[in-house]
Structure formats: C-alpha cells, structure tokens
Coordinates of C-alpha atoms and ligand atoms in Angstrom, one line a residue:
M47 CA 0.0 0.0 0.0
L48 CA 1.2 3.5 -0.9
V49 CA 0.7 4.9 2.6
E50 CA 2.6 2.0 4.2
L51 CA 5.5 2.5 1.8
Y52 CA 5.4 6.2 2.6
K53 CA 5.6 5.6 6.3
D54 CA 8.5 3.3 5.8
L55 CA 10.4 5.8 3.7
C56 CA 9.9 8.5 6.3
K57 CA 11.7 6.3 8.7
N58 CA 14.7 6.5 6.4
E59 CA 16.5 9.5 7.8
R60 CA 18.4 10.4 4.6
W61 CA 15.3 10.1 2.5
Y62 CA 13.4 12.2 5.0
N63 CA 16.0 14.9 5.1
A64 CA 16.5 15.0 1.4
Y65 CA 12.9 16.0 0.8
C66 CA 12.6 18.3 3.8
S67 CA 15.7 20.3 3.4
T68 CA 15.7 23.3 1.0
G69 CA 19.6 23.3 0.9
E70 CA 21.5 23.3 -2.3
K71 CA 22.1 19.6 -2.4
S72 CA 18.7 18.5 -1.4
N73 CA 15.5 17.9 -3.3
G74 CA 13.4 20.2 -1.2
K75 CA 12.8 23.0 -3.7
I76 CA 11.8 23.3 -7.3
F77 CA 13.2 26.8 -7.9
F78 CA 16.5 27.8 -6.2
F79 CA 15.5 31.3 -5.4
F80 CA 12.9 30.2 -2.9
N81 CA 14.4 29.7 0.5
T82 CA 13.9 30.9 4.0
N83 CA 14.1 34.5 2.9
Y84 CA 12.0 34.1 -0.3
R85 CA 8.9 32.2 0.4
K86 CA 7.1 33.7 -2.4
L87 CA 7.9 35.5 -5.6
L88 CA 7.0 38.9 -4.2
S89 CA 9.7 38.5 -1.6
F90 CA 11.9 40.1 -4.2
E91 CA 10.2 43.3 -3.2
E92 CA 11.2 42.9 0.4
G93 CA 14.8 42.0 -0.6
Y94 CA 15.0 45.0 -2.8
Y95 CA 14.0 47.5 -0.1
V96 CA 16.4 46.0 2.4
L97 CA 19.3 46.4 0.0
K98 CA 18.2 49.8 -1.2
N99 CA 18.7 51.0 2.4
V100 CA 22.4 50.4 2.0
E101 CA 22.7 51.5 -1.6
N102 CA 26.0 53.2 -2.2
V103 CA 27.0 52.6 1.4
E104 CA 30.4 50.9 1.8
R105 CA 29.7 47.3 2.9
S106 CA 32.2 47.6 5.8
S107 CA 29.7 50.0 7.5
W108 CA 26.6 47.9 7.1
E109 CA 25.1 47.1 10.4
H110 CA 25.4 43.7 12.0
S111 CA 22.5 42.1 13.7
S112 CA 22.9 41.7 17.4
S113 CA 21.3 38.3 17.5
H114 CA 23.2 36.4 14.8
G115 CA 26.1 38.8 14.1
Q116 CA 25.5 38.9 10.4
E117 CA 24.7 41.9 8.3
I118 CA 21.0 42.2 8.0
E119 CA 21.2 42.8 4.3
K120 CA 23.4 39.8 3.6
Q121 CA 20.6 37.4 3.0
H122 CA 19.3 39.4 0.1
T123 CA 22.5 40.1 -1.8
V124 CA 22.6 36.9 -3.8
N125 CA 19.1 37.1 -5.3
M126 CA 19.5 40.9 -5.9
L127 CA 22.7 40.3 -7.9
K128 CA 21.6 37.2 -9.7
S129 CA 18.4 38.9 -10.8
K130 CA 20.6 41.8 -11.9
I131 CA 18.5 44.3 -10.0
F132 CA 21.6 45.4 -8.2
S133 CA 25.3 45.4 -9.1
K134 CA 28.3 45.9 -7.0
N135 CA 31.5 48.0 -7.4
A136 CA 34.3 47.6 -5.0
N137 CA 32.3 47.2 -1.8
V138 CA 29.3 49.2 -2.8
Y139 CA 26.0 47.9 -4.1
Y140 CA 24.1 50.1 -6.6
R141 CA 21.0 49.7 -8.7
S142 CA 21.4 48.7 -12.3
K143 CA 19.2 50.2 -15.0
K144 CA 17.0 47.2 -14.5
G145 CA 16.9 48.0 -10.8
F146 CA 15.6 51.5 -11.6
A147 CA 12.9 50.0 -13.8
Y148 CA 12.0 47.6 -11.0
S149 CA 11.7 50.4 -8.5
D150 CA 9.6 52.4 -10.9
M151 CA 7.3 49.4 -11.1
L152 CA 7.1 49.1 -7.3
A153 CA 6.2 52.8 -7.0
K154 CA 3.3 52.4 -9.4
D155 CA -0.2 51.6 -8.2
F156 CA -0.1 48.0 -9.6
S157 CA -2.4 45.4 -8.0
Y158 CA -1.0 42.2 -6.5
D159 CA -1.5 40.3 -9.7
E160 CA 0.0 43.0 -11.9
K161 CA 3.0 43.2 -9.6
W162 CA 3.4 39.5 -9.7
L163 CA 3.5 39.4 -13.4
M164 CA 6.0 42.3 -13.6
T165 CA 8.3 40.7 -11.0
Y166 CA 8.2 37.4 -12.9
L167 CA 9.1 39.2 -16.2
T168 CA 11.8 41.2 -14.6
I169 CA 13.7 38.2 -13.1
L170 CA 13.2 35.9 -16.1
N171 CA 16.7 36.4 -17.4
G172 CA 18.3 36.1 -13.9
Y173 CA 21.1 33.6 -13.5
F174 CA 20.1 31.9 -10.3
A175 CA 22.1 28.7 -9.4
N176 CA 24.5 30.0 -12.0
V177 CA 22.1 29.1 -14.9
P178 CA 21.4 32.0 -17.2
N179 CA 17.7 32.4 -18.0
Y180 CA 17.2 30.2 -15.0
I181 CA 13.4 30.1 -14.9
F182 CA 13.1 28.9 -18.5
E183 CA 16.0 26.4 -18.1
R184 CA 14.7 25.0 -14.8
T185 CA 11.2 24.6 -16.1
K186 CA 12.6 22.6 -19.1
V187 CA 14.4 20.3 -16.6
I188 CA 11.3 19.8 -14.5
L189 CA 9.2 19.1 -17.6
K190 CA 11.7 16.5 -18.7
M191 CA 11.5 14.8 -15.3
M192 CA 7.7 14.7 -15.7
E193 CA 7.8 13.4 -19.2
E194 CA 10.2 10.6 -18.2
R195 CA 7.4 9.4 -15.8
G196 CA 4.9 9.5 -18.6
V197 CA 3.3 12.8 -17.6
S198 CA 2.8 14.7 -20.9
R199 CA 3.4 18.4 -21.2
E200 CA -0.3 18.9 -21.7
A201 CA -1.2 16.9 -18.7
Y202 CA 1.3 18.7 -16.5
T203 CA 0.2 22.1 -17.7
K204 CA -3.4 21.2 -16.9
L205 CA -2.5 19.9 -13.4
L206 CA -0.7 23.2 -12.7
K207 CA -3.6 25.3 -13.9
N208 CA -6.1 23.3 -11.8
F209 CA -4.0 23.6 -8.8
I210 CA -3.7 27.4 -9.2
N211 CA -7.4 27.8 -9.8
T212 CA -8.4 25.6 -6.9
Y213 CA -6.1 26.8 -4.2
E214 CA -4.8 30.3 -4.9
N215 CA -7.7 32.3 -3.5
H216 CA -9.2 29.8 -1.1
S217 CA -7.1 29.8 2.0
N218 CA -9.3 27.2 3.8
N219 CA -9.0 24.5 1.2
N220 CA -7.0 21.5 2.3
I221 CA -3.9 21.7 0.1
F222 CA -3.0 18.1 1.1
E223 CA -5.8 16.9 -1.2
S224 CA -4.0 18.2 -4.2
D225 CA -2.0 16.0 -6.5
Y226 CA 0.4 18.9 -7.2
L227 CA 1.7 18.9 -3.7
F228 CA 3.1 15.5 -4.3
F229 CA 4.6 16.6 -7.6
D230 CA 6.2 19.6 -6.0
T231 CA 7.6 17.4 -3.2
F232 CA 8.8 14.4 -5.1
Y233 CA 9.7 15.9 -8.5
Q234 CA 13.1 14.4 -8.1
N235 CA 13.8 10.8 -7.2
F236 CA 16.1 9.8 -4.4
E237 CA 18.8 7.2 -5.0
G238 CA 16.6 5.1 -7.2
I239 CA 13.4 5.5 -5.2
D240 CA 10.9 7.3 -7.4
F241 CA 8.1 8.0 -5.0
L242 CA 6.3 10.3 -7.5
K243 CA 6.1 7.4 -10.0
L244 CA 4.7 5.1 -7.4
F245 CA 2.2 7.8 -6.5
L246 CA 1.2 8.0 -10.1
E247 CA 0.8 4.3 -10.5
A248 CA -1.2 3.9 -7.3
S249 CA -5.0 3.7 -7.4
E250 CA -7.1 6.8 -6.6
E251 CA -8.1 5.0 -3.4
E252 CA -4.5 4.6 -2.3
R253 CA -3.7 8.2 -3.1
K254 CA -6.6 9.4 -1.0
E255 CA -5.5 7.3 1.9
L256 CA -2.0 8.9 1.8
K257 CA -3.4 12.4 1.5
L258 CA -5.6 11.8 4.5
Y259 CA -2.7 10.4 6.5
V260 CA -0.5 13.4 5.8
A261 CA -3.3 15.9 6.6
E262 CA -3.8 14.1 9.9
Q263 CA -0.1 14.2 10.8
R264 CA -0.1 17.9 10.2
K265 CA -3.0 18.5 12.5
D266 CA -1.5 16.4 15.3
R267 CA 1.9 17.9 15.6
V268 CA 3.6 20.9 16.9
A269 CA 5.3 22.8 14.0
T270 CA 8.6 23.4 15.8
K271 CA 9.1 19.8 16.7
K272 CA 10.8 17.6 14.1
Q273 CA 8.2 15.3 12.9
I274 CA 8.0 11.8 11.6
D275 CA 6.3 12.7 8.4
T276 CA 8.2 14.4 5.6
I277 CA 5.4 16.4 3.9
S278 CA 3.7 17.8 7.0
Y279 CA 7.1 18.8 8.4
K280 CA 8.2 20.4 5.2
Y281 CA 5.1 22.4 4.7
K282 CA 4.6 23.3 8.4
S283 CA 3.2 26.8 8.6
T284 CA 6.2 28.3 10.3
G285 CA 8.7 26.7 7.9
S286 CA 10.6 28.1 4.9
Y287 CA 8.3 26.4 2.5
T288 CA 4.8 27.5 2.6
R289 CA 1.5 27.4 0.8
A290 CA 2.5 30.7 -1.0
T291 CA 5.7 29.0 -2.2
L292 CA 3.7 26.1 -3.6
I293 CA 1.3 28.4 -5.4
D294 CA 4.2 30.5 -6.8
N295 CA 6.1 27.4 -7.9
A296 CA 3.0 26.2 -9.8
K297 CA 2.3 29.7 -11.3
I298 CA 5.9 30.2 -12.5
Q299 CA 6.0 26.8 -14.2
Y300 CA 2.5 27.2 -15.7
F301 CA 3.2 30.6 -17.4
T302 CA 6.7 29.5 -18.4
L303 CA 5.3 26.4 -20.1
L304 CA 2.8 28.6 -22.0
I305 CA 5.4 31.1 -23.3
M306 CA 8.8 29.6 -23.5
D307 CA 8.5 27.8 -26.9
G308 CA 6.6 30.6 -28.7
T309 CA 8.0 32.4 -31.7
Y310 CA 7.9 36.1 -31.3
S311 CA 8.9 38.6 -34.0
D312 CA 10.0 41.2 -31.4
Y313 CA 9.8 42.1 -27.7
Q314 CA 6.4 43.8 -28.1
E315 CA 4.8 40.7 -29.5
F316 CA 6.3 38.7 -26.6
Y317 CA 5.1 40.9 -23.8
Q318 CA 1.7 41.2 -25.5
S319 CA 1.4 37.5 -25.6
V320 CA 2.5 36.9 -22.0
T321 CA 0.2 39.6 -20.7
E322 CA -2.8 38.2 -22.7
K323 CA -2.1 34.7 -21.3
F324 CA -1.9 36.0 -17.8
R325 CA -5.1 37.9 -18.2
Q326 CA -6.9 34.7 -19.0
L327 CA -6.3 33.6 -15.4
Y328 CA -6.4 37.1 -13.8
P329 CA -9.0 39.0 -15.8
S330 CA -8.8 42.2 -13.7
I331 CA -5.3 43.1 -14.7
N332 CA -4.9 46.2 -16.7
V333 CA -3.2 45.1 -19.9
H334 CA -2.8 48.5 -21.3
E335 CA -1.0 49.8 -18.1
I336 CA 1.4 46.9 -18.1
L337 CA 2.3 47.2 -21.8
S338 CA 2.8 50.9 -21.6
F339 CA 5.0 50.5 -18.5
I340 CA 7.1 48.0 -20.5
E341 CA 7.2 50.4 -23.4
N342 CA 8.4 53.2 -21.2
H343 CA 11.2 50.9 -19.9
K344 CA 11.9 49.5 -23.3
S345 CA 15.7 49.4 -23.1
V346 CA 15.5 47.0 -20.1
Y347 CA 12.6 44.8 -21.2
E348 CA 13.8 44.5 -24.8
L349 CA 17.1 43.1 -23.5
I350 CA 15.4 40.6 -21.3
F351 CA 13.5 39.4 -24.3
N352 CA 16.7 39.2 -26.4
E353 CA 18.5 37.3 -23.7
L354 CA 15.6 34.8 -23.3
F355 CA 15.3 34.1 -27.0
G356 CA 19.0 33.9 -27.9
N357 CA 19.4 37.2 -29.6
V358 CA 22.3 37.9 -27.2
Q359 CA 25.0 35.4 -27.2
Y360 CA 26.5 34.7 -23.8
S361 CA 28.5 31.6 -24.4
L362 CA 29.8 30.2 -27.6
N363 CA 29.4 32.3 -30.6
F364 CA 30.1 30.1 -33.6
G365 CA 29.4 33.1 -35.9
R366 CA 30.3 32.9 -39.5
K367 CA 32.3 36.1 -39.3
E368 CA 35.6 36.4 -37.5
D369 CA 35.9 39.1 -34.8
E370 CA 36.2 42.4 -36.5
T371 CA 39.1 44.7 -35.9
V372 CA 38.0 48.0 -34.3
S373 CA 38.9 51.2 -35.9
D374 CA 37.5 53.1 -32.9
Q375 CA 40.2 53.0 -30.3
S376 CA 38.7 55.6 -28.2
V377 CA 36.5 53.2 -26.3
D378 CA 37.0 53.3 -22.5
L379 CA 38.2 49.9 -21.5
D380 CA 38.0 50.5 -17.8
Q381 CA 34.3 51.2 -17.6
R382 CA 31.9 49.0 -15.8
I383 CA 29.2 48.2 -18.3
D384 CA 25.6 48.0 -17.0
D385 CA 24.4 45.1 -19.0
T386 CA 20.8 45.3 -18.1
E387 CA 19.7 47.6 -20.9
A388 CA 19.8 47.2 -24.6
E389 CA 22.1 50.1 -25.5
A390 CA 24.8 48.6 -23.3
V391 CA 25.1 45.7 -25.7
N392 CA 26.8 48.1 -28.2
T393 CA 29.2 49.4 -25.7
Y394 CA 29.9 45.8 -24.6
H395 CA 30.5 44.8 -28.1
K396 CA 33.0 47.6 -28.7
V397 CA 35.0 46.9 -25.4
S398 CA 35.0 43.2 -26.0
T399 CA 36.2 43.5 -29.6
V400 CA 39.2 45.5 -28.5
L401 CA 39.9 43.0 -25.7
K402 CA 39.5 40.0 -27.9
N403 CA 42.0 41.3 -30.4
L404 CA 44.4 42.2 -27.6
A405 CA 44.1 38.7 -26.1
K406 CA 44.8 37.0 -29.5
A407 CA 47.9 39.2 -30.1
N408 CA 49.1 38.5 -26.5
S409 CA 48.8 34.7 -27.1
N410 CA 50.6 35.1 -30.5
Y411 CA 47.6 33.4 -32.1
K412 CA 48.1 30.2 -30.2
C413 CA 45.7 28.2 -28.2
E414 CA 46.3 28.5 -24.5
L415 CA 45.7 24.8 -24.0
E416 CA 48.4 23.8 -26.4
D417 CA 50.6 22.2 -23.8
F418 CA 47.7 20.1 -22.9
F419 CA 45.7 19.0 -25.9
D420 CA 46.3 18.3 -29.6
C421 CA 45.2 21.6 -31.0
Q422 CA 43.9 22.0 -34.4
Y423 CA 44.5 25.1 -36.4
F424 CA 43.8 26.4 -39.8
T425 CA 44.8 29.8 -41.3
S426 CA 42.2 32.5 -41.2
K427 CA 41.6 34.1 -44.5
E428 CA 41.1 37.5 -42.8
S429 CA 44.1 37.7 -40.5
H430 CA 46.4 35.1 -42.3
K431 CA 47.2 33.8 -38.9
H432 CA 45.9 30.8 -36.9
Y433 CA 42.2 31.1 -36.6
V434 CA 41.6 31.3 -32.8
E435 CA 38.6 32.2 -30.7
V436 CA 38.4 34.0 -27.4
H437 CA 36.7 32.5 -24.3
H438 CA 35.7 34.3 -21.1
L439 CA 37.3 32.3 -18.3
I440 CA 34.8 33.7 -15.8
P441 CA 31.6 33.3 -17.9
R442 CA 30.0 36.5 -19.1
A443 CA 26.6 35.5 -17.8
V444 CA 27.8 35.6 -14.1
G445 CA 29.7 38.9 -14.3
N446 CA 27.3 40.5 -11.9
D447 CA 28.7 38.4 -9.1
F448 CA 31.9 40.4 -9.1
E449 CA 33.0 43.6 -7.6
S450 CA 35.1 44.5 -10.7
S451 CA 34.3 44.2 -14.3
I452 CA 35.1 40.8 -15.8
E453 CA 35.7 42.5 -19.2
V454 CA 39.5 42.6 -18.7
V455 CA 42.1 41.0 -20.9
E456 CA 43.1 38.8 -18.0
N457 CA 39.7 37.1 -18.2
Y458 CA 40.0 36.5 -22.0
V459 CA 41.5 33.2 -23.0
T460 CA 42.6 32.4 -26.5
L461 CA 41.7 28.9 -27.7
C462 CA 41.7 27.0 -30.9
P463 CA 38.1 26.1 -32.1
K464 CA 38.5 22.5 -30.9
C465 CA 39.5 23.4 -27.4
H466 CA 36.9 26.1 -27.3
R467 CA 34.2 23.6 -28.0
L468 CA 35.6 21.2 -25.5
V469 CA 35.5 23.8 -22.7
H470 CA 31.9 24.4 -23.4
L471 CA 30.6 21.1 -24.6
G472 CA 32.9 18.4 -23.4
E473 CA 32.2 15.8 -20.8
D474 CA 33.1 17.0 -17.3
V475 CA 36.1 14.6 -17.0
E476 CA 37.7 16.3 -20.0
R477 CA 36.7 19.8 -19.1
K478 CA 37.9 19.6 -15.5
P479 CA 41.6 19.3 -16.2
A480 CA 41.4 22.0 -18.9
L481 CA 39.7 24.3 -16.5
H482 CA 42.2 23.5 -13.8
Y483 CA 45.1 24.3 -16.1
L484 CA 43.5 27.6 -17.1
Y485 CA 42.7 28.5 -13.6
L486 CA 46.3 28.0 -12.4
K487 CA 47.5 30.1 -15.3
R488 CA 45.2 33.0 -14.7
H489 CA 44.0 33.3 -11.1
E490 CA 46.8 35.5 -9.8
K491 CA 46.4 37.9 -12.7
L492 CA 42.6 37.9 -12.2
K493 CA 43.2 38.7 -8.5
E494 CA 45.2 41.7 -9.4
R495 CA 42.2 43.0 -11.3
G496 CA 40.0 42.6 -8.3
L497 CA 38.6 39.3 -9.5
D498 CA 39.3 37.0 -6.7
I499 CA 37.8 33.6 -7.5
T500 CA 38.5 30.1 -6.1
E501 CA 38.7 27.1 -8.4
K502 CA 35.7 25.6 -6.6
Q503 CA 33.6 28.6 -7.5
L504 CA 34.9 28.6 -11.1
K505 CA 33.8 24.9 -11.4
K506 CA 30.4 25.8 -10.1
Y507 CA 30.0 28.4 -12.9
Y508 CA 30.8 25.6 -15.4
L509 CA 28.2 23.4 -13.6
I510 CA 30.9 20.8 -13.0
E511 CA 30.2 18.6 -10.0
E512 CA 32.9 18.3 -7.4
Ligands
ZN189 ZN1 43.6 24.1 -28.5
ZN190 ZN1 33.7 30.5 -24.7

C-alpha cells in the first residue's frame, strides 16, 4: 500500500531529510531562489527594499544584527545580484538600469497580480544557481522529469492550472488533497526511489489514503518539533516552504510552459502574448497599463526578451564572421558596463572586440591549452594567422557576481576552435583538467584586477560537479 510505503520511507532519515531540506544539495525545492528568505515571488520586493537601504554605502559599514552577528542585508545580496536588480562595485551595491525600472514598477499603483507578473518578467533572465535564463531552463528540466514518468506536457500544464485555480484564493482548502503537492515534493527521485512514479501508479483510493494520513499528521503535531512525516514537516506553517511557495512554484511553471517555446517577432509581441495569457487567469489586470510600462522601460525589457530568445550570445558564438578589428580605439576599457539595458550591448561589443584582439595578439595566435591537448589550427583568410577564438574564463553570464568588471584581458583566454568547443561542450572529465590548467595560469592575474575567485567557484560556474 502506498501509505505504508510512505511511512517506511519517512523512517529512512536520509530520504526524509533530502525532501525536507531546501539546501543546495537536497530535493526540497523546485526553484532555487525560494528559501527561508524568499517564500514567495513577491519577496523580491522585500529584498529590494532592504538592499536599497544600503545602496551606495560601503559594505564595511553595514550594520550587523545583534542576534546572529551577520549583516541584516546579507541574505538578500545573492538574489538581488543574480536577478541583476543590483550590481556591485568595489564594496558598494548600486541599482542597475533594471533596478531602476524595477523600483519604478514598485512605485506604481499596480495590483498584487500585476506586480506578480511584472516581477516574474523582470527576473526571467536572472542567472540563479549559475544558470542563465534560469526560470526557462529550470522549467525545461522539470518538464523533462515529468515526461520521463509518462506525464505529458499537456497533462502537466493542466495539473498546474487546476492547482492554481483551486487553491490560490481559497485559504481554507486542504492543500493536502491536491496532487500537485506530491509533484512539488517528489519531482526528483532519491537514489533510485521514485516516489512520484509510485504515487502516479497507485490507485485513486491509495492516493486518497496517503493524503488523509499526511493531513492528519499535520494537525496532530507541533510545528517546531521535528516530525516523523516528511510532507507535513516540510510544509509546516512556520517553515521556509509555505502554501505561498507552492502556489508560486506552480504559477511560474505554468506561465513558463505557456510562453517559453513561442516564436515572437519582437519584444512587443512577446510581452503582449504573455500579458494576454496572464489575463486569461487574472481578468482584472490592466493590460494597457502593463504594456505601456514595459514600453516606457523598453531598453530594459527588450534586452530581457533578447536574452531569453537567444538574440544575445553569452556563451559560444560560432558566428560565420571572425571578430572584426575595431577602428574606434577611443573606447573606455575600464568602464563597468551596465548590461541590463539594450544600449549597453553596443558598448559591450566595442569593449570586448578590442579586448579579444588584444588577447589574441598576446597569445601570439596560439591556443592556451596547447601544452595540454592536440590543438587544431587552420589559417584565417582574414588575419592570415591561426584562426583562434576568445573565451571568457569567468563566464560573461555571471559577471554581476563580481566587484570589478570581468571585461578585462586577464579574463579573456585564446583557444583553438576545438579546445573552445571542448571547454563548453565536453564531458566533465575532459573539461575539468582543462579548466584546472587555465585557472592556475590565470587566477593570480585575475586577482590583481579585483577578480578573486576560487577554483571551486569557477567549477560551479561551469556546472561541474565536485
Ligand atoms: Zn587548443
Ligand atoms: Zn567560450
């Protein structure tokens, strides 16, 4: 019986903890920007205001809490940087162009639903958990997990929609009766035990029994006491994972599934389409107000659209044209580029073209992994030298994590096309030694430019498991 199996699994401490904990290595959360400090999507607002209090204030003079000794603002820095609402320079946090757009949005008289939609749109190109366009990418991963269990995209979308419709505005409904709760909890299997699959294969009767049991457990126990039941402990009302988190998880996945595979001729068509889909669930939103707000902050929202749909290349540009040589040498190489608005892309392009050419010349048109791999060269018809490409050692997408600009020649690595593809596309066992070698070669120089990074962190950026 399903419920008996469930009780047995709960006795397995590792299984129990894996699903309760919202830590990085556990299965406890679907989206990695939800944690103790972010129980719902609109917690971004709270985080924003906290950090805004210390905007342009040297971090060394941030106040420390008397109870836990940490800076009060610390818990919000990661989400604010990874959503690119704030950036930092030396020890000072400041608002990006996107941050100013976000604060204009908060200052407007938007309703809860309108604010929810705008927050969702604003963070769509964030790089949470070091994954650019995190929300789209993560939703794809979850969808794949569902499809592997025989749940079609259509069925999953429908489940999410039903869950939102049934539970969002009915606080007294028993959320333990919903199937989605079990999807949200057990979306990932644990060391070969796929509880969600067993749940799906069980009869309606068995599922009902399990749901009743969990609901009973929740009633009987004190929230602060560690319980013997995974679900009721995880969703205890005082915990870091609440009903609001569940609702927002479902909403984020639902809207993402509706919009991520669309083809849009431009940003306007995209935002019109999203807003229209959103209006179907929330008819009272003012579509006109939202679209005119986006139009007024076009440079920010156009870039978000371009990043989401691949019109801005962050990683490997296998372009047909070789990097051009710049005639305009007047570009300021030391500026910190605010990459949250569309115009910045031109500046970025200018700076990086100069730096790429500099990096190639410094390497004498040789691959920097030459001591390590068999490099393959051909002669470029444009430069009449080895055709080489330039790679950002610290990936461009995570630049906002750093206090200094990563657009410095020390961060530009010259590679032959084969090694470049390897660094991006190779198996971890092959990428790891290459990365280790490049790290040893560069980390001192990077440090001198204010880019102090450990090898462990670098590996995380490449999503290489330790
Ligand atoms: Zn090479
Ligand atoms: Zn690259």
